[in-house]
Coordinates of C-alpha atoms in Angstrom, one line a residue:
Chain A
M1 CA -94.2 40.4 -204.9
I2 CA -92.8 39.5 -201.5
D3 CA -90.1 36.9 -201.3
H4 CA -88.9 35.4 -198.0
K5 CA -85.6 34.2 -196.8
I6 CA -84.6 31.4 -194.4
I7 CA -81.3 31.6 -192.6
I8 CA -79.2 28.5 -192.1
T9 CA -76.5 28.8 -189.5
G10 CA -74.3 26.7 -187.3
P11 CA -70.6 26.0 -186.5
V12 CA -68.0 25.0 -189.0
A13 CA -68.5 21.7 -190.8
A14 CA -72.1 21.3 -189.7
G15 CA -73.3 21.0 -193.3
K16 CA -74.7 24.4 -194.0
T17 CA -73.3 24.7 -197.5
T18 CA -74.3 21.1 -198.3
A19 CA -77.8 21.6 -197.0
I20 CA -78.4 24.6 -199.2
K21 CA -77.0 22.7 -202.2
A22 CA -79.4 19.9 -201.4
V23 CA -82.6 21.9 -201.8
S24 CA -81.6 24.9 -203.9
D25 CA -83.2 25.1 -207.4
V26 CA -80.3 27.2 -208.8
M27 CA -76.6 26.6 -208.7
H28 CA -75.9 27.9 -205.3
V29 CA -73.6 30.8 -204.7
S30 CA -70.8 30.2 -202.2
T31 CA -67.9 32.2 -200.9
D32 CA -65.7 29.3 -199.9
E33 CA -62.1 30.0 -199.4
S34 CA -59.2 27.7 -198.4
A35 CA -59.3 27.1 -194.8
S36 CA -56.2 28.7 -193.3
D37 CA -56.7 28.4 -189.6
M38 CA -57.8 25.6 -187.3
T39 CA -60.8 24.9 -189.6
N40 CA -58.2 23.3 -191.9
S41 CA -58.3 20.3 -189.6
T42 CA -61.9 19.6 -190.3
K43 CA -62.3 20.6 -194.0
S44 CA -60.3 22.0 -196.8
S45 CA -62.4 25.1 -197.5
T46 CA -64.8 27.1 -195.5
T47 CA -67.5 29.8 -196.1
V48 CA -66.2 33.3 -195.4
A49 CA -69.2 35.5 -196.3
M50 CA -72.3 33.5 -197.1
D51 CA -73.9 30.7 -199.1
Y52 CA -77.0 31.4 -201.1
G53 CA -79.6 29.3 -202.7
V54 CA -83.2 29.6 -204.0
I55 CA -86.3 27.5 -203.9
K56 CA -88.5 28.6 -206.8
L57 CA -92.3 28.6 -206.2
D58 CA -95.3 28.8 -208.5
G59 CA -96.2 32.3 -209.6
G60 CA -92.5 33.4 -209.8
Q61 CA -92.1 33.7 -206.0
K62 CA -89.0 32.6 -204.3
I63 CA -87.7 31.5 -201.0
H64 CA -84.1 32.6 -200.5
L65 CA -81.8 30.5 -198.5
Y66 CA -78.8 32.2 -196.8
G67 CA -76.1 30.3 -195.1
T68 CA -73.9 32.1 -192.6
P69 CA -70.2 31.5 -192.3
G70 CA -69.5 29.2 -189.5
Q71 CA -66.5 30.8 -188.0
E72 CA -67.1 33.1 -185.1
R73 CA -64.7 35.8 -186.5
F74 CA -67.3 36.3 -189.3
D75 CA -70.1 36.9 -186.9
F76 CA -70.6 40.4 -188.1
M77 CA -72.2 38.8 -191.2
W78 CA -74.8 37.0 -189.1
D79 CA -76.9 40.0 -188.2
I80 CA -76.7 41.3 -191.8
L81 CA -77.8 38.1 -193.3
A82 CA -80.5 37.5 -190.8
Q83 CA -82.3 40.7 -191.4
G84 CA -85.8 40.0 -192.9
G85 CA -85.5 36.3 -192.4
I86 CA -88.6 34.3 -191.5
G87 CA -86.9 31.5 -189.6
L88 CA -83.6 29.9 -188.6
V89 CA -82.3 26.4 -189.4
L90 CA -79.5 25.7 -186.9
L91 CA -77.2 22.8 -187.9
I92 CA -75.0 21.4 -185.2
N93 CA -72.0 19.2 -185.9
N94 CA -72.1 16.3 -183.5
S95 CA -68.6 15.2 -184.2
A96 CA -67.2 18.5 -183.0
K97 CA -65.5 18.7 -179.6
Q98 CA -68.3 20.4 -177.7
P99 CA -71.5 20.3 -179.8
L100 CA -73.7 21.2 -176.8
A101 CA -71.6 24.3 -176.2
D102 CA -72.1 25.2 -179.9
L103 CA -75.8 24.9 -179.3
D104 CA -75.6 27.3 -176.4
F105 CA -73.5 29.7 -178.4
F106 CA -75.7 29.9 -181.5
I107 CA -79.0 30.1 -179.5
A108 CA -77.5 33.0 -177.5
K109 CA -76.2 34.8 -180.6
F110 CA -79.5 34.4 -182.5
R111 CA -81.8 34.8 -179.5
D112 CA -83.6 37.9 -180.7
F113 CA -84.0 36.6 -184.2
I114 CA -85.4 33.3 -182.9
A115 CA -87.8 35.0 -180.5
K116 CA -89.3 36.9 -183.4
T117 CA -89.3 34.1 -185.9
G118 CA -88.9 30.4 -185.5
L119 CA -86.2 27.7 -185.1
V120 CA -85.5 24.2 -186.1
I121 CA -82.4 22.3 -185.1
G122 CA -80.7 19.6 -187.2
V123 CA -78.0 17.5 -185.6
S124 CA -75.5 16.3 -188.2
K125 CA -72.9 13.6 -188.0
L126 CA -74.6 11.5 -185.3
D127 CA -73.4 8.5 -187.3
Q128 CA -69.8 9.6 -186.6
N129 CA -70.4 10.4 -183.0
A130 CA -73.4 9.0 -181.2
E131 CA -73.0 11.2 -178.1
P132 CA -74.5 13.5 -177.2
N133 CA -77.7 11.9 -178.4
L134 CA -80.9 13.7 -179.4
N135 CA -82.2 13.4 -175.8
K136 CA -79.3 15.5 -174.5
Y137 CA -80.0 18.2 -177.2
H138 CA -83.7 18.3 -176.2
E139 CA -82.7 18.7 -172.5
R140 CA -80.1 21.3 -173.2
Y141 CA -82.5 23.3 -175.5
A142 CA -85.2 23.2 -172.8
A143 CA -82.8 24.8 -170.4
L144 CA -81.7 27.4 -173.0
A145 CA -85.3 28.2 -173.9
K146 CA -86.1 28.9 -170.2
K147 CA -83.0 31.0 -169.9
H148 CA -83.6 33.1 -173.0
D149 CA -87.4 33.1 -172.9
L150 CA -87.9 31.2 -176.1
S151 CA -90.5 28.7 -177.3
P152 CA -90.0 25.6 -175.0
V153 CA -90.3 23.0 -177.7
V154 CA -88.7 23.2 -181.1
P155 CA -88.1 20.5 -183.8
I156 CA -84.7 18.8 -183.2
F157 CA -84.0 16.1 -185.9
E158 CA -81.1 13.9 -186.8
T159 CA -79.9 15.4 -190.1
D160 CA -77.7 14.3 -192.9
A161 CA -77.2 17.6 -194.8
R162 CA -76.5 15.6 -198.0
L163 CA -80.0 14.3 -197.9
K164 CA -82.6 16.5 -199.6
E165 CA -85.3 14.7 -197.6
D166 CA -83.8 15.7 -194.3
I167 CA -83.4 19.3 -195.2
A168 CA -87.0 19.4 -196.7
M169 CA -88.3 17.9 -193.4
L170 CA -86.5 20.6 -191.4
L171 CA -88.0 23.3 -193.6
E172 CA -91.5 21.7 -193.4
A173 CA -91.3 21.6 -189.6
L174 CA -90.1 25.2 -189.5
L175 CA -93.1 26.3 -191.6
F176 CA -95.6 24.5 -189.5
S177 CA -93.9 25.9 -186.3
L178 CA -94.1 29.4 -187.7
D179 CA -97.8 29.1 -188.6
T180 CA -99.8 26.2 -187.2
E181 CA -102.9 27.5 -188.9
L182 CA -101.3 26.4 -192.1
S183 CA -102.5 22.9 -191.2
K184 CA -106.1 24.0 -191.8
Q185 CA -105.3 24.9 -195.4
H186 CA -102.6 22.4 -196.4
V187 CA -103.7 18.9 -197.0
Chain B
M1 CA -119.4 -17.9 -216.9
S2 CA -122.1 -15.4 -217.1
D3 CA -123.9 -14.8 -220.4
K4 CA -124.7 -11.3 -219.5
K5 CA -123.7 -8.9 -222.2
I6 CA -121.3 -6.3 -221.1
D7 CA -121.2 -3.1 -223.1
K8 CA -118.4 -1.3 -221.3
P9 CA -115.4 -3.1 -219.8
I10 CA -115.7 -3.5 -216.0
T11 CA -112.8 -2.0 -214.2
I12 CA -110.9 -4.1 -211.7
A13 CA -108.6 -3.0 -208.9
I14 CA -106.3 -5.4 -207.2
H15 CA -105.2 -4.8 -203.6
H16 CA -102.6 -6.4 -201.3
C17 CA -101.6 -9.1 -203.8
S18 CA -98.0 -10.2 -203.8
D19 CA -96.1 -9.9 -207.1
R20 CA -96.3 -13.6 -207.5
Q21 CA -100.1 -13.5 -207.4
V22 CA -100.7 -10.3 -209.2
K23 CA -98.7 -11.0 -212.3
P24 CA -100.9 -13.8 -213.6
L25 CA -104.0 -11.8 -212.7
R26 CA -102.6 -8.8 -214.7
Y27 CA -101.8 -11.0 -217.6
F28 CA -105.3 -12.6 -217.5
F29 CA -107.1 -9.3 -217.4
Q30 CA -104.9 -7.7 -220.0
S31 CA -104.9 -10.5 -222.5
R32 CA -107.9 -12.8 -222.0
T33 CA -110.7 -10.5 -221.0
I34 CA -110.3 -7.6 -223.4
G35 CA -113.6 -5.7 -223.7
Q36 CA -115.0 -7.4 -220.7
Y37 CA -112.7 -6.6 -217.8
E38 CA -109.9 -4.2 -217.5
L39 CA -107.5 -3.3 -214.8
S40 CA -107.8 0.1 -213.1
S41 CA -104.5 2.0 -212.5
S42 CA -106.0 4.9 -210.6
A43 CA -108.2 3.1 -208.1
D44 CA -105.7 3.6 -205.3
S45 CA -106.4 7.3 -205.3
D46 CA -110.1 7.0 -205.9
L47 CA -111.7 3.7 -205.0
H48 CA -114.8 4.5 -207.0
K49 CA -112.8 4.4 -210.2
A50 CA -113.0 0.6 -210.1
D51 CA -116.1 -1.4 -210.4
I52 CA -114.8 -4.4 -208.5
H53 CA -112.0 -4.6 -206.0
I54 CA -110.1 -7.8 -205.6
V55 CA -108.4 -8.1 -202.3
D56 CA -105.9 -10.8 -201.3
I57 CA -106.8 -11.4 -197.6
D58 CA -104.0 -13.8 -196.7
S59 CA -101.9 -11.0 -195.3
R60 CA -103.0 -9.2 -192.2
E61 CA -103.0 -5.9 -194.0
G62 CA -105.1 -7.4 -196.8
F63 CA -107.6 -8.8 -194.5
D64 CA -107.9 -5.5 -192.6
Y65 CA -108.2 -3.6 -195.8
A66 CA -111.0 -5.8 -197.1
E67 CA -112.8 -5.5 -193.8
E68 CA -112.5 -1.7 -193.9
L69 CA -113.8 -1.6 -197.4
L70 CA -116.8 -3.7 -196.5
E71 CA -117.6 -1.6 -193.4
T72 CA -116.8 1.9 -194.6
Q73 CA -117.6 1.7 -198.3
P74 CA -120.6 -0.5 -198.6
E75 CA -121.3 0.7 -202.1
L76 CA -118.1 -0.9 -203.4
K77 CA -118.0 -4.4 -204.8
V78 CA -115.4 -6.6 -203.2
L79 CA -114.1 -10.0 -204.1
C80 CA -111.6 -11.7 -201.8
I81 CA -109.0 -14.3 -202.7
S82 CA -107.3 -16.5 -200.2
F83 CA -105.7 -19.9 -199.8
E84 CA -107.9 -20.8 -196.9
R85 CA -108.9 -17.8 -194.9
P86 CA -112.7 -16.9 -194.8
A87 CA -113.6 -13.5 -196.1
P88 CA -114.6 -10.8 -193.7
G89 CA -118.2 -10.0 -193.4
Q90 CA -120.3 -11.5 -196.1
A91 CA -117.9 -10.9 -199.0
L92 CA -117.5 -13.5 -201.7
C93 CA -114.1 -15.3 -201.6
I94 CA -112.4 -17.7 -204.0
K95 CA -109.6 -19.9 -203.3
K96 CA -106.0 -19.5 -204.5
P97 CA -104.4 -20.4 -206.8
V98 CA -107.1 -18.6 -208.7
Q99 CA -108.7 -20.6 -211.5
K100 CA -109.8 -18.7 -214.6
D101 CA -113.4 -20.0 -214.6
A102 CA -113.9 -19.6 -210.9
L103 CA -112.6 -16.0 -211.1
L104 CA -114.9 -15.1 -214.0
Q105 CA -117.8 -16.7 -212.3
A106 CA -117.1 -14.9 -209.0
L107 CA -116.7 -11.6 -210.8
S108 CA -120.0 -12.0 -212.5
K109 CA -121.7 -12.7 -209.2
V110 CA -120.1 -9.8 -207.5
Q111 CA -120.9 -7.5 -210.5
L112 CA -124.5 -8.6 -210.6
A113 CA -125.0 -8.2 -206.9
E114 CA -126.5 -4.9 -205.8
A115 CA -124.5 -2.5 -203.7
R116 CA -124.0 -3.8 -200.3
S117 CA -126.4 -2.5 -197.6
P118 CA -128.1 -4.4 -194.9
A119 CA -130.4 -5.7 -197.7
G120 CA -127.6 -5.9 -200.2
V121 CA -125.5 -8.1 -197.9
E122 CA -128.3 -10.6 -197.9
K123 CA -128.4 -10.7 -201.6
V124 CA -124.7 -11.4 -201.9
T125 CA -124.9 -14.0 -199.2
G126 CA -127.9 -15.6 -200.7
Q127 CA -126.2 -15.9 -204.1
S128 CA -123.1 -17.3 -202.6
N129 CA -125.0 -19.9 -200.6
Q130 CA -126.6 -21.1 -203.8
A131 CA -123.3 -21.5 -205.5
T132 CA -122.1 -24.9 -206.2
E133 CA -118.4 -24.3 -206.8
P134 CA -116.1 -26.3 -204.5
E135 CA -114.3 -23.1 -203.6
Q136 CA -117.4 -21.5 -202.3
K137 CA -118.3 -24.5 -200.2
Y138 CA -114.8 -24.7 -198.9
T139 CA -114.9 -21.1 -198.0
E140 CA -118.2 -21.3 -196.2
E141 CA -117.1 -24.4 -194.3
K142 CA -113.9 -22.7 -193.3
K143 CA -115.7 -19.6 -192.4
S144 CA -118.0 -21.3 -189.9
R145 CA -115.2 -23.4 -188.5
F146 CA -113.0 -20.4 -188.2
H147 CA -115.7 -18.5 -186.3
A148 CA -116.4 -21.4 -184.1
D149 CA -112.7 -21.8 -183.3
L150 CA -112.4 -18.2 -182.8
Q151 CA -115.2 -18.0 -180.3
E152 CA -113.8 -21.0 -178.5
S153 CA -110.3 -19.7 -178.6
V154 CA -111.1 -16.3 -177.2
V155 CA -113.4 -17.6 -174.6
S156 CA -111.0 -20.3 -173.4
K157 CA -108.1 -17.9 -173.2
K158 CA -110.2 -15.4 -171.3
T159 CA -111.7 -17.9 -169.0
E160 CA -108.3 -19.1 -168.0
V161 CA -107.3 -15.8 -166.6
N162 CA -110.6 -14.3 -165.8
K163 CA -113.5 -16.1 -164.3
G164 CA -116.0 -13.5 -165.4
S165 CA -118.9 -14.2 -167.7
V166 CA -118.3 -15.5 -171.1
A167 CA -120.6 -13.0 -172.7
A168 CA -118.7 -10.2 -171.3
V169 CA -115.4 -11.6 -172.4
V170 CA -116.5 -12.1 -176.0
S171 CA -118.0 -8.7 -176.3
T172 CA -114.8 -6.8 -175.4
E173 CA -111.9 -6.8 -177.7
E174 CA -109.1 -5.9 -175.4
P175 CA -107.2 -9.0 -174.2
T176 CA -106.1 -9.4 -170.7
P177 CA -102.8 -7.8 -169.9
K178 CA -101.0 -11.1 -170.3
F179 CA -98.8 -12.1 -173.1
Q180 CA -99.7 -14.4 -176.0
K181 CA -97.8 -16.4 -178.5
V182 CA -97.2 -14.4 -181.5
G183 CA -98.5 -17.1 -183.8
E184 CA -101.8 -17.0 -182.0
A185 CA -101.9 -13.3 -181.8
K186 CA -102.8 -12.8 -185.5
N187 CA -106.0 -14.8 -185.2
T188 CA -107.0 -13.2 -182.0
A189 CA -106.5 -9.7 -183.5
G190 CA -108.5 -10.6 -186.5
A191 CA -111.1 -12.1 -184.3
A192 CA -111.3 -9.0 -182.2
L193 CA -111.9 -6.8 -185.2
R194 CA -114.8 -9.0 -186.2
L195 CA -116.2 -9.4 -182.8
R196 CA -116.5 -5.7 -182.2
K197 CA -117.6 -4.0 -185.4
S198 CA -117.7 -0.6 -183.7
Q199 CA -114.0 -0.7 -183.3
S200 CA -113.4 -0.3 -187.1
L201 CA -110.6 2.2 -187.6
P202 CA -111.6 5.7 -188.6
R203 CA -109.7 6.7 -191.7
Q204 CA -110.9 10.3 -191.9
V205 CA -112.4 13.0 -189.8
N206 CA -115.3 11.4 -188.0
D207 CA -118.0 13.4 -186.3
D208 CA -119.4 10.4 -184.6
L209 CA -118.0 10.8 -181.2
G210 CA -119.4 7.6 -180.0
E211 CA -117.6 5.7 -182.6
L212 CA -114.4 7.5 -181.9
E213 CA -114.6 6.8 -178.2
Q214 CA -114.9 3.1 -178.9
A215 CA -111.7 3.0 -180.9
R216 CA -109.4 2.3 -177.9
Y217 CA -106.7 -0.1 -177.0
Q218 CA -104.4 -0.7 -174.0
S219 CA -100.7 -0.4 -174.7
E220 CA -99.7 -3.1 -172.2
N221 CA -101.4 -5.7 -174.4
Y222 CA -99.1 -5.0 -177.3
L223 CA -95.4 -5.0 -178.1
Q224 CA -95.1 -1.3 -177.3
G225 CA -96.1 -2.2 -173.7
I226 CA -93.5 -5.0 -173.5
I227 CA -90.8 -2.6 -174.8
N228 CA -91.7 0.0 -172.2
T229 CA -91.6 -2.6 -169.5
A230 CA -88.1 -3.7 -170.7
I231 CA -87.0 -0.1 -170.9
D232 CA -88.0 0.4 -167.3
R233 CA -86.2 -2.7 -166.2
S234 CA -83.1 -1.8 -168.1
R235 CA -83.1 1.6 -166.6
D236 CA -83.7 0.4 -163.1
E237 CA -81.0 -2.3 -163.3
G238 CA -78.6 -0.3 -165.3
Q239 CA -78.0 -3.0 -167.8
P240 CA -79.3 -4.3 -171.2
V241 CA -82.4 -6.5 -171.1
K242 CA -83.1 -9.2 -173.6
V243 CA -86.7 -9.7 -174.6
T244 CA -87.9 -12.9 -176.2
I245 CA -91.4 -13.3 -177.8
A246 CA -92.0 -16.6 -179.3
K247 CA -89.1 -17.1 -181.8
E248 CA -88.1 -13.4 -182.0
S249 CA -85.8 -11.7 -179.6
F250 CA -84.2 -8.3 -179.2
T251 CA -82.0 -6.5 -176.7
I252 CA -82.8 -3.1 -175.2
C253 CA -80.4 -0.7 -173.5
A254 CA -82.3 2.2 -171.9
I255 CA -79.1 4.1 -171.1
K256 CA -77.8 4.1 -174.6
R257 CA -81.4 4.3 -176.0
K258 CA -80.5 1.5 -178.5
I259 CA -82.1 -1.7 -179.5
W260 CA -80.5 -4.7 -181.3
H261 CA -82.5 -7.2 -183.2
K262 CA -82.8 -9.1 -186.5
I263 CA -86.5 -9.0 -186.9
K264 CA -87.7 -8.4 -190.5
Y265 CA -89.8 -5.3 -191.1
N266 CA -93.0 -7.1 -191.9
T267 CA -92.6 -9.5 -189.0
L268 CA -92.1 -6.6 -186.6
R269 CA -95.1 -4.9 -188.1
S270 CA -97.2 -8.0 -187.5
I271 CA -96.0 -8.6 -184.0
S272 CA -96.5 -4.9 -183.2
S273 CA -100.0 -4.7 -184.4
S274 CA -101.3 -7.9 -182.7
P275 CA -102.3 -8.2 -179.1
I276 CA -99.9 -10.4 -177.1
L277 CA -101.8 -12.4 -174.5
E278 CA -100.0 -15.3 -172.9
T279 CA -97.0 -15.4 -170.8
N280 CA -94.8 -16.4 -173.7
T281 CA -92.7 -13.3 -173.3
E282 CA -89.4 -13.5 -171.4
L283 CA -87.4 -10.6 -170.1
S284 CA -83.9 -11.3 -168.9
A285 CA -81.1 -9.0 -167.8
L286 CA -77.9 -9.5 -169.8
G287 CA -75.6 -8.3 -167.1
Q288 CA -72.6 -6.5 -168.4
T289 CA -72.6 -8.6 -171.6
N290 CA -71.4 -6.7 -174.6
V291 CA -74.5 -6.6 -176.6
A292 CA -72.6 -5.7 -179.7
G293 CA -71.3 -9.2 -179.6
V294 CA -74.7 -10.7 -179.6
D295 CA -75.8 -12.1 -182.9
Y296 CA -78.0 -9.3 -184.0
L297 CA -78.1 -7.7 -187.4
I298 CA -79.7 -4.4 -186.7
E299 CA -78.8 -1.7 -184.3
E300 CA -81.2 1.2 -184.1
S301 CA -82.5 4.0 -182.0
L302 CA -84.8 2.6 -179.3
D303 CA -87.1 5.7 -179.7
D304 CA -87.5 5.1 -183.4
F305 CA -88.3 1.4 -182.8
L306 CA -90.8 2.2 -180.1
W307 CA -92.5 4.9 -182.1
R308 CA -92.9 2.5 -185.0
S309 CA -94.2 -0.3 -182.9
S310 CA -96.6 2.0 -181.2
A311 CA -97.9 3.5 -184.4
W312 CA -98.5 0.0 -185.8
A313 CA -100.2 -1.1 -182.6
S314 CA -102.5 2.0 -182.7
R315 CA -103.5 1.9 -186.4
G316 CA -105.8 4.8 -185.8
R317 CA -107.0 3.6 -182.4
L318 CA -106.6 5.7 -179.3
L319 CA -104.9 4.6 -176.1
D320 CA -107.5 4.1 -173.4
D321 CA -105.8 6.5 -171.0
V322 CA -106.9 9.8 -172.4
S323 CA -110.1 11.7 -172.9
L324 CA -110.8 13.3 -176.2
N325 CA -111.3 16.6 -174.3
Q326 CA -108.2 16.5 -172.3
N327 CA -105.8 19.3 -173.2
L328 CA -102.4 18.0 -174.2
R329 CA -99.1 19.4 -175.1
L330 CA -96.1 18.0 -176.9
T331 CA -92.9 18.1 -174.8
R332 CA -90.6 17.2 -177.6
W333 CA -90.8 16.6 -181.3
P334 CA -90.3 13.1 -182.5
N335 CA -87.3 12.6 -184.7
L336 CA -89.3 13.0 -187.9
T337 CA -86.3 12.5 -190.2
R338 CA -85.8 8.9 -188.9
V339 CA -89.0 7.6 -187.4
L340 CA -91.8 5.9 -189.3
L341 CA -93.5 8.9 -190.9
F342 CA -97.2 8.8 -191.5
P343 CA -99.4 11.5 -193.0
H344 CA -99.9 14.7 -191.1
A345 CA -97.3 13.9 -188.5
S346 CA -95.4 17.2 -188.8
K347 CA -98.6 19.2 -188.7
I348 CA -99.9 17.4 -185.6
A349 CA -96.6 17.8 -183.9
A350 CA -96.4 21.5 -184.6
I351 CA -99.9 22.2 -183.3
L352 CA -99.4 20.1 -180.2
A353 CA -96.1 21.8 -179.6
S354 CA -97.4 25.3 -180.0
R355 CA -100.2 25.3 -177.4
P356 CA -102.3 23.0 -175.2
I357 CA -105.0 21.5 -177.3
S358 CA -107.4 18.5 -177.1
L359 CA -107.5 15.7 -179.6
L360 CA -111.0 16.6 -180.3
E361 CA -110.0 20.2 -181.2
L362 CA -107.2 18.8 -183.3
I363 CA -109.6 16.7 -185.3
Q364 CA -112.4 19.2 -185.6
N365 CA -110.7 22.6 -185.8
Y366 CA -107.8 21.5 -188.1
K367 CA -109.7 19.0 -190.2
L368 CA -107.1 16.4 -189.4
P369 CA -108.1 12.7 -189.8
A370 CA -108.8 11.1 -186.5
Y371 CA -106.9 8.0 -187.7
Y372 CA -103.6 9.9 -187.8
V373 CA -104.2 12.1 -184.8
F374 CA -104.8 9.0 -182.7
S375 CA -101.8 7.2 -184.1
F376 CA -99.6 10.2 -183.4
Y377 CA -100.9 10.5 -179.9
S378 CA -100.4 6.8 -179.2
A379 CA -96.9 6.8 -180.6
A380 CA -95.8 10.0 -178.9
A381 CA -97.4 9.2 -175.6
S382 CA -95.7 5.8 -175.6
L383 CA -92.3 7.7 -175.8
G384 CA -93.4 10.1 -173.1
Y385 CA -93.4 13.0 -175.5
I386 CA -96.9 14.2 -174.5
T387 CA -98.1 15.7 -171.3
R388 CA -101.5 16.6 -170.0
F389 CA -102.2 20.2 -169.5
D390 CA -104.8 21.5 -167.1
G391 CA -103.9 25.2 -167.0
P392 CA -105.6 28.0 -169.0
K393 CA -105.3 27.7 -172.8
S394 CA -104.0 30.2 -175.2
N395 CA -105.7 30.9 -178.4
A396 CA -104.5 29.9 -181.8
E397 CA -102.2 32.5 -183.4
P398 CA -103.8 35.0 -185.8
A399 CA -103.3 34.8 -189.6
R400 CA -99.7 35.3 -190.5
E401 CA -98.4 37.4 -193.3
G402 CA -96.9 35.3 -196.0
R403 CA -99.2 32.3 -195.4
G404 CA -99.7 32.0 -199.2
I405 CA -96.0 31.6 -199.9
F406 CA -95.7 29.2 -197.0
L407 CA -98.3 27.0 -198.5
K408 CA -96.6 27.1 -201.8
L409 CA -93.3 26.2 -200.2
L410 CA -95.0 23.3 -198.4
D411 CA -96.3 22.0 -201.7
R412 CA -92.9 22.4 -203.2
L413 CA -91.1 20.6 -200.3
R414 CA -93.5 17.7 -200.0
P415 CA -92.2 15.7 -203.0
Q416 CA -88.7 16.2 -201.6
S417 CA -89.5 15.3 -198.1
Y418 CA -89.9 11.7 -196.9
K419 CA -92.8 9.8 -198.2
S420 CA -95.2 9.2 -195.4
E421 CA -96.3 5.6 -194.9
Q422 CA -99.8 4.2 -194.4
I423 CA -100.0 2.5 -191.0

């Protein structure tokens, strides 16, 4: 039986852990530790290795959800976690100082993985900081796609990681992006 | 009341009734007609599970729904209820507040009438013409008066702005690209639907290309066109623009991509889905006024507002600016976690984003309902998210490993995702 895994990545405090909690069927596994560096200014604890959750399907199959640690110093974990993944959910914290720079960074870091699989982008905390708005993300991504030779149009949605509906919609868009022929079979 | 012996209870489905109307009806069917009539709880999913459909046609949605039932499901038996509105087509209609005897009498007539067909319609009409109830007379009088008013209204409005022939004016639904009072728009929209039967909205995949081609509308005649005009002006002048339509107003800022208003959901839906004819719309620049200080209750994304208004204007119809065979491509995904989500939107977006494809291919190759494909196109095009593509096309991707598990995951996610809304 083949299971699949979806990778959820993004900078610190983008809502990766919360997103996995929102849709996981099992009590999610987390490796949060007290934040001891500058992360401390945004939240009290942060993921240092990974988050893990599962969506159980009929017939005993599973979709594994892996959340990467947000801090760049743990980037050695990113490639390890991404191996065998079918797609990437990139969450960007819009209340961060330079969210568009974060987008640049993560697209570049995961460029090879995105080219082989698929990408959806969730912009969180737009309610806390309205700028840059979604238009700016679309414009920036279009430039990045050209630069990195990636699919020119990907789903970019306003996302509240606490809302199961938002995360489910991101995953749904990812699946249809990965395989548009699913549309013929899924009513 | 009919003396006909009924062996098995006749199932009744009620559509588009307000709670205030539906409660006494429920009580009546559940307590006073045991063994004769019973309410169907599953008719929404399968219309054929009910023997008779009662539709409240006082709302725009109810009227459209009744009209669609009559046109697309002629085998179903429909009874309309209304305070004063004439029923669409030849359906029987009784007046609200519904009286017990009148209801039972009408149900008997509808039940005894044969399935509607060109011949069946006559039978229902004939029976209703012979009826002596005041409600029926009232309805018939109203119906003829309404149609006369309707013809006169449409003709006079058109004649004012267009000196063309009256026949040509009445035979086309699309109003002139001028604005109309919102209050009048409802009647004209309903009139238009009746005047042009071929423009009934396709609800599912339809192979009749002629019918599909006729389901067209012009955005400039609807709120979506007015919003786009206001956006252009706001962008050109670099300041917010206030739009007033009849008693409703809203302020648009193209730079911030925001809109401020206090329009109720159903009112907005009604304004959006009706043509706006006369120059009763006013656009005024607000200068550097702080729009936050304006007495508005709601601030929302301009794109979400425009998407919703365009989807409601479309209601399955296609904008008249595109050919079914024109290859199209999505230039950006709509914000599906926040916009009005209707069925199949994410599928349509994914396909249009993946490669150039025509609307016809979308409908035929992917078995997607034309209603939603056209609604998606109309909403996305209104926002500038769709571009025409005249280059060589790439083929659809081959079958992907893991499709089975993807389908299972979609089924698993669907109840967790946002509920799509009928438009």
